[in-house]
Tab-separated table of C-alpha atoms in Angstrom:
chain	number	residue	atom	x	y	z
A	1	MET	CA	0.000	0.000	0.000
A	2	ARG	CA	2.818	2.387	0.866
A	3	SER	CA	4.495	1.642	-2.464
A	4	LEU	CA	1.250	2.356	-4.315
A	5	ARG	CA	0.876	5.691	-2.539
A	6	SER	CA	4.453	6.558	-3.364
A	7	ARG	CA	3.940	5.799	-7.049
A	8	TRP	CA	0.755	7.852	-7.108
A	9	SER	CA	2.549	10.761	-5.438
A	10	VAL	CA	5.297	10.613	-8.073
A	11	LEU	CA	2.735	10.503	-10.894
A	12	ALA	CA	0.804	13.417	-9.380
A	13	ASP	CA	3.997	15.481	-9.181
A	14	ARG	CA	4.783	14.684	-12.825
A	15	VAL	CA	1.308	15.713	-13.959
A	16	ASP	CA	1.463	18.889	-11.891
A	17	GLY	CA	4.909	19.788	-13.200
A	18	ALA	CA	3.937	19.169	-16.831
A	19	THR	CA	0.842	21.384	-16.687
A	20	PRO	CA	1.333	24.832	-18.236
A	21	ALA	CA	1.327	27.630	-15.687
A	22	GLY	CA	-1.448	29.499	-17.500
A	23	ARG	CA	-3.891	26.593	-17.646
A	24	ASP	CA	-7.223	27.261	-15.914
A	25	ARG	CA	-7.483	24.175	-13.749
A	26	ALA	CA	-10.911	25.189	-12.444
A	27	VAL	CA	-12.338	24.656	-15.951
A	28	ASP	CA	-10.994	21.094	-16.014
A	29	ALA	CA	-12.351	20.473	-12.519
A	30	LEU	CA	-15.836	21.635	-13.520
A	31	ARG	CA	-15.778	19.375	-16.596
A	32	ALA	CA	-14.707	16.377	-14.512
A	33	PHE	CA	-17.427	17.004	-11.912
A	34	ALA	CA	-20.050	17.371	-14.649
A	35	ILE	CA	-19.115	14.054	-16.271
A	36	LEU	CA	-18.969	12.194	-12.960
A	37	GLY	CA	-22.312	13.710	-11.942
A	38	VAL	CA	-23.974	12.327	-15.068
A	39	VAL	CA	-22.412	8.900	-14.519
A	40	LEU	CA	-23.459	8.639	-10.874
A	41	GLY	CA	-26.895	10.014	-11.694
A	42	HIS	CA	-27.508	7.321	-14.310
A	43	TRP	CA	-26.326	4.594	-11.974
A	44	LEU	CA	-28.643	5.811	-9.201
A	45	VAL	CA	-31.851	6.547	-11.118
A	46	THR	CA	-31.649	3.813	-13.775
A	47	ALA	CA	-32.544	0.222	-12.926
A	48	VAL	CA	-32.704	-2.931	-15.027
A	49	THR	CA	-35.212	-5.340	-13.488
A	50	THR	CA	-36.297	-8.918	-14.143
A	51	ALA	CA	-39.860	-8.388	-12.958
A	52	ASP	CA	-41.440	-9.181	-16.352
A	53	GLY	CA	-39.435	-12.292	-17.133
A	54	GLY	CA	-36.945	-10.376	-19.264
A	55	LEU	CA	-34.845	-7.292	-18.621
A	56	SER	CA	-36.726	-3.997	-18.561
A	57	GLY	CA	-35.870	-0.474	-17.515
A	58	ALA	CA	-37.237	1.245	-14.427
A	59	SER	CA	-36.515	4.263	-12.262
A	60	PRO	CA	-36.755	4.729	-8.506
A	61	LEU	CA	-38.134	8.216	-9.191
A	62	ALA	CA	-41.308	6.620	-10.582
A	63	TYR	CA	-41.878	4.741	-7.308
A	64	MET	CA	-40.436	7.295	-4.862
A	65	PRO	CA	-41.084	10.824	-6.178
A	66	TRP	CA	-39.654	12.301	-2.998
A	67	LEU	CA	-36.219	11.323	-4.350
A	68	ALA	CA	-36.468	14.105	-6.968
A	69	PRO	CA	-33.769	16.202	-5.204
A	70	VAL	CA	-31.282	13.511	-6.229
A	71	SER	CA	-31.743	14.690	-9.807
A	72	TRP	CA	-30.913	18.251	-8.748
A	73	VAL	CA	-27.462	17.099	-7.659
A	74	PHE	CA	-26.544	14.753	-10.496
A	75	GLN	CA	-28.160	16.401	-13.536
A	76	THR	CA	-25.040	18.397	-14.423
A	77	LEU	CA	-25.226	18.649	-18.213
A	78	ALA	CA	-25.649	22.440	-18.094
A	79	VAL	CA	-22.229	22.734	-16.449
A	80	PHE	CA	-20.724	20.571	-19.178
A	81	PHE	CA	-22.179	22.818	-21.894
A	82	LEU	CA	-20.992	25.894	-19.979
A	83	VAL	CA	-17.425	24.594	-19.923
A	84	GLY	CA	-17.717	23.399	-23.527
A	85	GLY	CA	-18.768	26.853	-24.700
A	86	GLN	CA	-15.950	28.514	-22.781
A	87	VAL	CA	-13.281	26.175	-24.135
A	88	ALA	CA	-14.607	26.165	-27.709
A	89	ALA	CA	-14.951	29.950	-27.971
A	90	GLY	CA	-11.528	30.514	-26.481
A	91	GLY	CA	-9.987	27.788	-28.627
A	92	TYR	CA	-11.490	29.144	-31.821
A	93	ALA	CA	-10.291	32.674	-31.058
A	94	SER	CA	-6.795	31.311	-30.422
A	95	ALA	CA	-6.886	29.269	-33.638
A	96	ARG	CA	-7.876	32.321	-35.673
A	97	ALA	CA	-5.055	34.322	-34.119
A	98	ARG	CA	-2.597	31.628	-35.226
A	99	GLY	CA	-4.017	31.491	-38.738
A	100	ILE	CA	-5.565	28.028	-38.393
A	101	PRO	CA	-8.543	27.604	-40.749
A	102	TYR	CA	-11.990	26.805	-39.381
A	103	GLY	CA	-12.115	23.392	-41.089
A	104	THR	CA	-8.934	22.224	-39.376
A	105	TRP	CA	-10.054	23.489	-35.993
A	106	VAL	CA	-13.539	21.970	-36.076
A	107	GLY	CA	-12.266	18.708	-37.569
A	108	GLN	CA	-9.895	18.197	-34.661
A	109	ARG	CA	-12.561	18.941	-32.058
A	110	LEU	CA	-15.228	16.736	-33.620
A	111	GLY	CA	-12.734	13.947	-34.198
A	112	ARG	CA	-11.985	13.871	-30.484
A	113	LEU	CA	-15.723	13.547	-29.829
A	114	PHE	CA	-16.652	10.865	-32.351
A	115	ARG	CA	-13.646	8.536	-32.483
A	116	PRO	CA	-14.631	6.811	-29.210
A	117	VAL	CA	-18.263	6.505	-30.368
A	118	ALA	CA	-17.288	4.111	-33.166
A	119	ALA	CA	-16.073	1.483	-30.688
A	120	VAL	CA	-19.350	1.622	-28.718
A	121	LEU	CA	-21.476	1.302	-31.853
A	122	VAL	CA	-19.476	-1.618	-33.237
A	123	LEU	CA	-19.463	-3.559	-29.970
A	124	TRP	CA	-23.181	-3.101	-29.344
A	125	THR	CA	-24.106	-3.867	-32.936
A	126	VAL	CA	-22.329	-7.201	-32.612
A	127	ALA	CA	-23.733	-7.794	-29.113
A	128	ALA	CA	-27.311	-6.995	-30.142
A	129	GLY	CA	-27.064	-9.264	-33.172
A	130	GLY	CA	-25.640	-12.061	-31.057
A	131	MET	CA	-28.375	-11.752	-28.451
A	132	LEU	CA	-31.114	-11.835	-31.076
A	133	LEU	CA	-29.568	-14.888	-32.750
A	134	GLY	CA	-29.291	-16.518	-29.331
A	135	GLY	CA	-33.001	-16.145	-28.661
A	136	VAL	CA	-32.978	-13.177	-26.317
A	137	PRO	CA	-36.394	-11.429	-26.445
A	138	LEU	CA	-36.520	-8.361	-28.649
A	139	ASP	CA	-37.850	-6.195	-25.809
A	140	THR	CA	-34.824	-7.065	-23.676
A	141	VAL	CA	-32.395	-6.224	-26.474
A	142	ARG	CA	-34.244	-2.977	-27.143
A	143	THR	CA	-34.056	-2.026	-23.461
A	144	LEU	CA	-30.315	-2.651	-23.229
A	145	VAL	CA	-29.464	-0.888	-26.477
A	146	ALA	CA	-31.613	2.101	-25.510
A	147	LEU	CA	-29.791	2.421	-22.178
A	148	VAL	CA	-26.441	2.481	-23.936
A	149	LEU	CA	-27.326	4.721	-26.859
A	150	SER	CA	-29.667	7.192	-25.153
A	151	PRO	CA	-26.797	9.340	-23.782
A	152	LEU	CA	-25.472	9.797	-27.325
A	153	TRP	CA	-28.071	12.496	-28.074
A	154	PHE	CA	-25.957	14.762	-25.892
A	155	LEU	CA	-22.950	14.269	-28.173
A	156	LEU	CA	-24.935	15.150	-31.283
A	157	VAL	CA	-26.151	18.410	-29.721
A	158	PHE	CA	-22.703	19.233	-28.367
A	159	ALA	CA	-21.107	18.530	-31.755
A	160	ALA	CA	-23.639	20.756	-33.534
A	161	LEU	CA	-23.008	23.627	-31.112
A	162	THR	CA	-19.257	23.155	-31.482
A	163	ALA	CA	-19.590	23.385	-35.267
A	164	VAL	CA	-21.468	26.695	-35.056
A	165	THR	CA	-19.176	28.220	-32.420
A	166	PRO	CA	-18.088	31.047	-34.773
A	167	LEU	CA	-21.753	32.052	-35.135
A	168	VAL	CA	-22.742	31.858	-31.465
A	169	ALA	CA	-19.498	33.014	-29.829
A	170	ARG	CA	-21.013	36.471	-29.222
A	171	LEU	CA	-24.671	35.463	-29.006
A	172	ASN	CA	-26.543	36.867	-26.028
A	173	PRO	CA	-27.904	33.888	-24.017
A	174	LEU	CA	-31.209	35.720	-23.614
A	175	TRP	CA	-32.110	34.961	-27.244
A	176	PRO	CA	-32.149	31.153	-26.957
A	177	LEU	CA	-33.735	31.516	-23.501
A	178	ALA	CA	-36.567	33.496	-25.105
A	179	VAL	CA	-36.993	30.717	-27.688
A	180	VAL	CA	-37.308	28.109	-24.926
A	181	ALA	CA	-39.903	30.210	-23.110
A	182	GLY	CA	-41.885	30.783	-26.308
A	183	VAL	CA	-41.895	27.101	-27.189
A	184	ASP	CA	-43.144	26.149	-23.721
A	185	VAL	CA	-45.879	28.796	-23.791
A	186	TRP	CA	-47.060	27.508	-27.155
A	187	ARG	CA	-46.739	23.855	-26.140
A	188	PHE	CA	-48.300	23.976	-22.664
A	189	GLY	CA	-50.275	27.208	-22.665
A	190	PHE	CA	-51.930	27.030	-26.097
A	191	GLY	CA	-51.935	23.271	-26.702
A	192	GLY	CA	-49.316	23.390	-29.440
A	193	PRO	CA	-47.979	20.187	-31.017
A	194	GLU	CA	-45.658	18.093	-28.867
A	195	ALA	CA	-43.127	17.981	-31.702
A	196	ILE	CA	-42.436	21.704	-31.321
A	197	GLY	CA	-40.799	20.891	-27.992
A	198	TRP	CA	-37.797	19.409	-29.810
A	199	VAL	CA	-36.771	22.914	-30.838
A	200	ASN	CA	-35.647	23.242	-27.229
A	201	VAL	CA	-33.064	20.497	-27.673
A	202	ALA	CA	-30.943	23.023	-29.559
A	203	ALA	CA	-32.173	26.232	-27.933
A	204	GLY	CA	-32.122	24.881	-24.371
A	205	TRP	CA	-28.508	23.712	-24.433
A	206	LEU	CA	-27.425	26.747	-26.426
A	207	VAL	CA	-28.186	28.851	-23.334
A	208	PRO	CA	-25.347	27.449	-21.137
A	209	TYR	CA	-23.102	27.102	-24.204
A	210	ALA	CA	-23.524	30.822	-24.962
A	211	LEU	CA	-22.895	31.579	-21.285
A	212	GLY	CA	-19.605	29.700	-21.617
A	213	ALA	CA	-18.692	31.772	-24.660
A	214	ALA	CA	-19.477	34.913	-22.656
A	215	TRP	CA	-17.256	33.572	-19.874
A	216	SER	CA	-14.364	33.320	-22.358
A	217	ARG	CA	-14.866	37.008	-23.204
A	218	GLY	CA	-14.515	38.019	-19.537
A	219	VAL	CA	-18.188	38.761	-18.867
A	220	PHE	CA	-18.016	36.900	-15.546
A	221	ALA	CA	-14.787	38.427	-14.302
A	222	ARG	CA	-16.792	39.823	-11.376
A	223	ARG	CA	-18.998	37.780	-9.054
A	224	GLY	CA	-22.123	39.883	-9.555
A	225	PRO	CA	-23.347	38.344	-12.861
A	226	ALA	CA	-22.721	34.815	-11.587
A	227	LEU	CA	-24.627	35.535	-8.374
A	228	LEU	CA	-27.507	36.898	-10.448
A	229	LEU	CA	-27.561	33.673	-12.491
A	230	LEU	CA	-27.648	31.546	-9.349
A	231	CYS	CA	-30.373	33.471	-7.557
A	232	GLY	CA	-32.478	34.212	-10.628
A	233	GLY	CA	-32.247	30.644	-11.939
A	234	ALA	CA	-33.107	29.132	-8.558
A	235	ALA	CA	-36.072	31.464	-8.055
A	236	ALA	CA	-37.394	30.807	-11.580
A	237	THR	CA	-37.035	27.048	-11.158
A	238	ALA	CA	-38.864	27.049	-7.829
A	239	SER	CA	-41.672	29.179	-9.257
A	240	LEU	CA	-42.107	26.980	-12.324
A	241	VAL	CA	-42.204	23.790	-10.248
A	242	LEU	CA	-44.457	25.115	-7.487
A	243	TRP	CA	-46.905	27.141	-9.570
A	244	GLY	CA	-46.181	26.420	-13.221
A	245	GLY	CA	-47.021	22.713	-13.262
A	246	TYR	CA	-43.528	21.503	-14.161
A	247	PRO	CA	-42.271	18.270	-12.541
A	248	ALA	CA	-39.759	18.519	-9.719
A	249	SER	CA	-37.408	15.927	-11.212
A	250	MET	CA	-34.820	17.384	-13.576
A	251	VAL	CA	-34.465	14.063	-15.408
A	252	GLY	CA	-37.024	11.999	-17.272
A	253	VAL	CA	-39.229	9.688	-15.244
A	254	PRO	CA	-40.892	6.685	-16.958
A	255	GLY	CA	-44.646	7.157	-17.192
A	256	ALA	CA	-44.591	10.879	-16.366
A	257	ALA	CA	-46.796	13.139	-18.468
A	258	VAL	CA	-44.030	15.756	-18.847
A	259	SER	CA	-40.261	15.313	-18.867
A	260	ASN	CA	-38.025	18.226	-17.977
A	261	LEU	CA	-35.171	16.780	-20.008
A	262	ASN	CA	-36.632	15.041	-23.021
A	263	PRO	CA	-36.999	17.611	-24.529
A	264	PRO	CA	-35.663	20.335	-22.217
A	265	THR	CA	-38.278	22.585	-20.676
A	266	LEU	CA	-38.048	26.120	-19.353
A	267	ALA	CA	-37.745	24.677	-15.828
A	268	ALA	CA	-34.710	22.595	-16.828
A	269	VAL	CA	-33.072	25.584	-18.525
A	270	ALA	CA	-33.747	27.815	-15.508
A	271	PHE	CA	-32.248	25.133	-13.286
A	272	GLY	CA	-29.233	25.044	-15.598
A	273	LEU	CA	-28.822	28.804	-15.189
A	274	ALA	CA	-28.636	28.334	-11.422
A	275	GLN	CA	-26.079	25.548	-11.851
A	276	CYS	CA	-23.966	27.693	-14.159
A	277	GLY	CA	-24.074	30.561	-11.671
A	278	LEU	CA	-22.927	28.275	-8.872
A	279	ALA	CA	-20.153	26.836	-11.052
A	280	LEU	CA	-18.886	30.313	-11.871
A	281	LEU	CA	-18.957	31.315	-8.202
A	282	VAL	CA	-16.823	28.354	-7.084
A	283	ARG	CA	-14.109	28.914	-9.696
A	284	GLU	CA	-11.658	30.515	-7.303
A	285	PRO	CA	-11.997	27.903	-4.520
A	286	LEU	CA	-11.657	25.177	-7.155
A	287	ALA	CA	-8.556	26.801	-8.603
A	288	ARG	CA	-6.974	26.898	-5.141
A	289	ALA	CA	-7.877	23.263	-4.522
A	290	MET	CA	-6.364	22.280	-7.879
A	291	CYS	CA	-3.012	23.701	-6.794
A	292	ARG	CA	-2.557	20.522	-4.761
A	293	PRO	CA	-0.798	18.009	-7.053
A	294	ARG	CA	-2.799	14.963	-5.954
A	295	ALA	CA	-6.160	16.672	-6.407
A	296	TRP	CA	-5.140	18.066	-9.788
A	297	ALA	CA	-3.811	14.701	-11.012
A	298	LYS	CA	-7.194	13.062	-10.373
A	299	VAL	CA	-9.002	15.778	-12.316
A	300	ALA	CA	-6.465	15.645	-15.147
A	301	LEU	CA	-6.799	11.878	-15.504
A	302	VAL	CA	-10.613	12.104	-15.631
A	303	ASN	CA	-10.365	14.762	-18.336
A	304	LEU	CA	-7.977	12.650	-20.398
A	305	SER	CA	-10.663	9.937	-20.613
A	306	ALA	CA	-13.856	11.943	-20.183
A	307	MET	CA	-15.480	10.593	-23.348
A	308	THR	CA	-14.527	6.997	-22.538
A	309	VAL	CA	-16.072	7.296	-19.071
A	310	PHE	CA	-19.223	8.875	-20.457
A	311	LEU	CA	-19.710	6.426	-23.324
A	312	TRP	CA	-19.058	3.213	-21.402
A	313	HIS	CA	-20.610	3.809	-17.990
A	314	GLN	CA	-23.976	2.329	-18.989
A	315	THR	CA	-22.248	-0.678	-20.566
A	316	ALA	CA	-20.434	-1.238	-17.260
A	317	MET	CA	-23.720	-1.217	-15.346
A	318	ILE	CA	-25.348	-3.604	-17.829
A	319	ALA	CA	-22.356	-5.951	-17.681
A	320	VAL	CA	-22.597	-6.171	-13.882
A	321	THR	CA	-26.338	-6.760	-14.164
A	322	ALA	CA	-25.829	-9.563	-16.685
A	323	VAL	CA	-23.094	-11.254	-14.667
A	324	GLY	CA	-25.293	-11.010	-11.587
A	325	LEU	CA	-27.935	-13.093	-13.380
A	326	LEU	CA	-25.504	-16.011	-13.266
A	327	VAL	CA	-25.735	-15.889	-9.472
A	328	SER	CA	-29.358	-14.952	-8.901
A	329	ALA	CA	-32.221	-13.399	-10.807
A	330	ASP	CA	-33.234	-11.107	-7.955
A	331	LEU	CA	-30.149	-9.546	-6.401
A	332	PRO	CA	-31.331	-6.581	-4.283
A	333	GLY	CA	-30.470	-3.236	-5.797
A	334	LEU	CA	-29.500	-4.829	-9.103
A	335	HIS	CA	-32.432	-6.828	-10.512
A	336	THR	CA	-35.255	-5.958	-8.151
A	337	VAL	CA	-37.934	-3.306	-8.625
A	338	PRO	CA	-36.672	0.083	-7.320
A	339	GLY	CA	-39.678	0.689	-5.110
A	340	SER	CA	-38.331	1.062	-1.593
A	341	VAL	CA	-35.649	2.688	0.519
A	342	SER	CA	-33.972	-0.698	0.905
A	343	TRP	CA	-33.430	-0.760	-2.879
A	344	THR	CA	-31.699	2.621	-2.657
A	345	ALA	CA	-29.431	1.420	0.144
A	346	ALA	CA	-28.572	-1.745	-1.775
A	347	ARG	CA	-27.922	0.288	-4.923
A	348	LEU	CA	-25.310	2.364	-3.152
A	349	LEU	CA	-23.418	-0.846	-2.380
A	350	TRP	CA	-23.319	-1.707	-6.088
A	351	LEU	CA	-21.700	1.587	-7.109
A	352	PRO	CA	-18.110	0.389	-6.414
A	353	VAL	CA	-18.815	-2.714	-8.521
A	354	PHE	CA	-20.065	-0.533	-11.380
A	355	ALA	CA	-16.941	1.602	-11.028
A	356	ALA	CA	-14.699	-1.481	-11.217
A	357	ALA	CA	-16.471	-2.629	-14.389
A	358	LEU	CA	-16.086	0.861	-15.833
A	359	ALA	CA	-12.365	0.722	-15.058
A	360	VAL	CA	-12.137	-2.455	-17.165
A	361	CYS	CA	-13.935	-0.698	-20.031
A	362	TRP	CA	-11.630	2.271	-19.634
A	363	ALA	CA	-8.524	0.102	-19.863
A	364	ALA	CA	-9.868	-1.625	-22.969
A	365	PHE	CA	-11.174	1.364	-24.930
A	366	ARG	CA	-9.403	4.516	-23.767
A	367	SER	CA	-6.981	4.323	-26.704
A	368	TYR	CA	-9.831	5.356	-29.033
A	369	GLU	CA	-9.852	8.755	-27.335
A	370	ARG	CA	-6.214	9.473	-28.170
A	371	PRO	CA	-5.626	11.822	-31.086
A	372	ARG	CA	-4.105	10.103	-34.059
A	373	SER	CA	-0.799	11.337	-35.389
A	374	ARG	CA	-0.997	13.097	-38.718
A	375	ARG	CA	2.448	11.979	-39.691
A	376	SER	CA	2.668	8.677	-41.525
A	377	PRO	CA	5.608	6.353	-40.821
A	378	ARG	CA	8.560	6.929	-43.101
A	379	THR	CA	9.168	3.961	-45.405
A	380	THR	CA	12.331	5.206	-47.145
A	381	PRO	CA	15.408	6.509	-45.400
A	382	ARG	CA	15.927	10.242	-45.408
A	383	PRO	CA	18.733	11.161	-47.825
A	384	SER	CA	21.805	12.483	-46.121
A	385	PRO	CA	22.342	16.220	-46.614
A	386	PRO	CA	25.395	17.255	-48.588
A	387	PRO	CA	28.386	18.151	-46.458
A	388	ARG	CA	28.681	21.805	-45.588
A	389	PRO	CA	31.756	23.620	-46.779
A	390	PRO	CA	34.107	24.516	-43.949
A	391	GLY	CA	33.626	28.046	-42.694
A	392	PRO	CA	36.395	30.539	-42.162
A	393	PRO	CA	38.588	29.794	-39.188
A	394	ARG	CA	37.550	31.572	-36.019
A	395	SER	CA	40.170	33.785	-34.504
A	396	PRO	CA	41.092	32.941	-30.910
A	397	GLY	CA	39.641	36.201	-29.588
A	398	ALA	CA	36.323	36.066	-31.441
A	399	PRO	CA	33.244	35.432	-29.298
A	400	GLN	CA	31.523	32.047	-29.709
A	401	ALA	CA	27.926	32.094	-30.987
A	402	SER	CA	25.587	31.696	-28.045
A	403	ARG	CA	23.060	28.863	-28.009
A	404	PRO	CA	19.407	29.829	-27.423
A	405	PRO	CA	18.242	29.132	-23.874
A	406	ARG	CA	16.356	25.869	-23.227
A	407	ALA	CA	12.980	27.616	-22.730
A	408	ALA	CA	13.282	29.270	-26.144
A	409	ARG	CA	14.186	25.958	-27.780
A	410	VAL	CA	11.189	24.202	-26.161
A	411	ALA	CA	8.838	27.012	-27.177
A	412	GLY	CA	10.165	26.869	-30.719
A	413	SER	CA	9.684	23.101	-30.964
A	414	ARG	CA	6.098	23.362	-29.645
A	415	ALA	CA	5.337	26.148	-32.107
A	416	ALA	CA	6.683	23.991	-34.935
A	417	ALA	CA	4.513	21.090	-33.724
A	418	ALA	CA	1.512	23.394	-33.696
A	419	ARG	CA	2.144	24.403	-37.299
A	420	ARG	CA	2.460	20.765	-38.385
A	421	THR	CA	-0.707	19.596	-36.617
A	422	GLY	CA	-2.919	22.613	-37.221
A	423	GLY	CA	-2.516	24.076	-33.760
A	424	ALA	CA	-2.937	20.880	-31.697
A	425	CYS	CA	0.237	20.882	-29.628
A	426	PRO	CA	0.978	17.727	-27.640
A	427	ASP	CA	-0.816	17.859	-24.321
A	428	PRO	CA	1.828	18.038	-21.553
A	429	VAL	CA	-0.498	16.224	-19.172
A	430	LYS	CA	-0.716	13.299	-21.609
A	431	GLU	CA	3.048	13.351	-22.035
A	432	ALA	CA	3.515	13.124	-18.284
A	433	THR	CA	1.086	10.275	-17.799
A	434	GLY	CA	1.975	8.350	-20.925
A	435	ALA	CA	-1.711	8.344	-21.897
């Protein structure tokens, strides 16, 4: 144990030392917390039961509505879009300043998003086909595939917003917020078609994304605007839930007449505003906490594999559920109906098992998240340069040419790497960890 702690301490020091001094570690911490919040939220409010003879989905929120505050803690997608907007807007501005074309910039960002998705789709296509050929009921296969693929809608929306970053980098968040409000008034107040609600999939998540872009421009340099977001968002959410007829849960609940998330409603967007305000207010404490090498190393490692964790966490839960069927068909908290407090207590005990299964998935598939090198392997030897003619002899008293300092040489090599790869310099955190 002492040896393991020593190795971790050495790794943490390497990660901390390799991180550029100007990196905003609070941004990485917020992204890591947002991803882990989504993962834990899915594991807590999603159940796969054997009550109907096959595997079917269920939610403890449908049986115990008083657990709705759990969704307030773990529904953290607004924070992820906030950070995404901040990073994308800042990254695009930096790319333009370096002369990197839009196509190169967006191709690199979308490639990082979608490369890991291919592995999930291939594995589950093969698995679904195998289960159907093996006689597994269609409803069971549909349930499992839906659990795995349902989080992918988030990637499609995030990719679309990333692609239009140049257009929305200076968009006032009040415009998409007004669209969300108008859609809800039409949908719920005037009996408009349910399909119109899907407009809010783009408009609703554009609100925190545009807030992130505003953050990159320095709009939230003072605490006042962030405090206004927190208080105004919280007050609007409470009013909409208490008097506007919106559900208290900020995630979808099976069988509910209205879902706050699918598609997003004004209540969910208002709640996201409060979350974004809180995230902006805790930036400074987070930045101080991230100065500790061990804390920062954990956040850095989560960020290096954020997409792998997000894409495979449902597969990890399903794998544990399937293996548990080999032992018993009614393991508490795993296969049973989530209708009591005892189920919740048992579920908490399964979380470390889900995490261990996710670690296996991470070890197997994290390589798909690594950026591919643009340089192809050289197949023919490089021709030797012709010999240089000897220069004039240096007189004994002449000064010797000075060599550039090491910092200048490192900066020059990174700038050359940026020009070769379209601005994507090697990540020093990845270099330190070997990831």
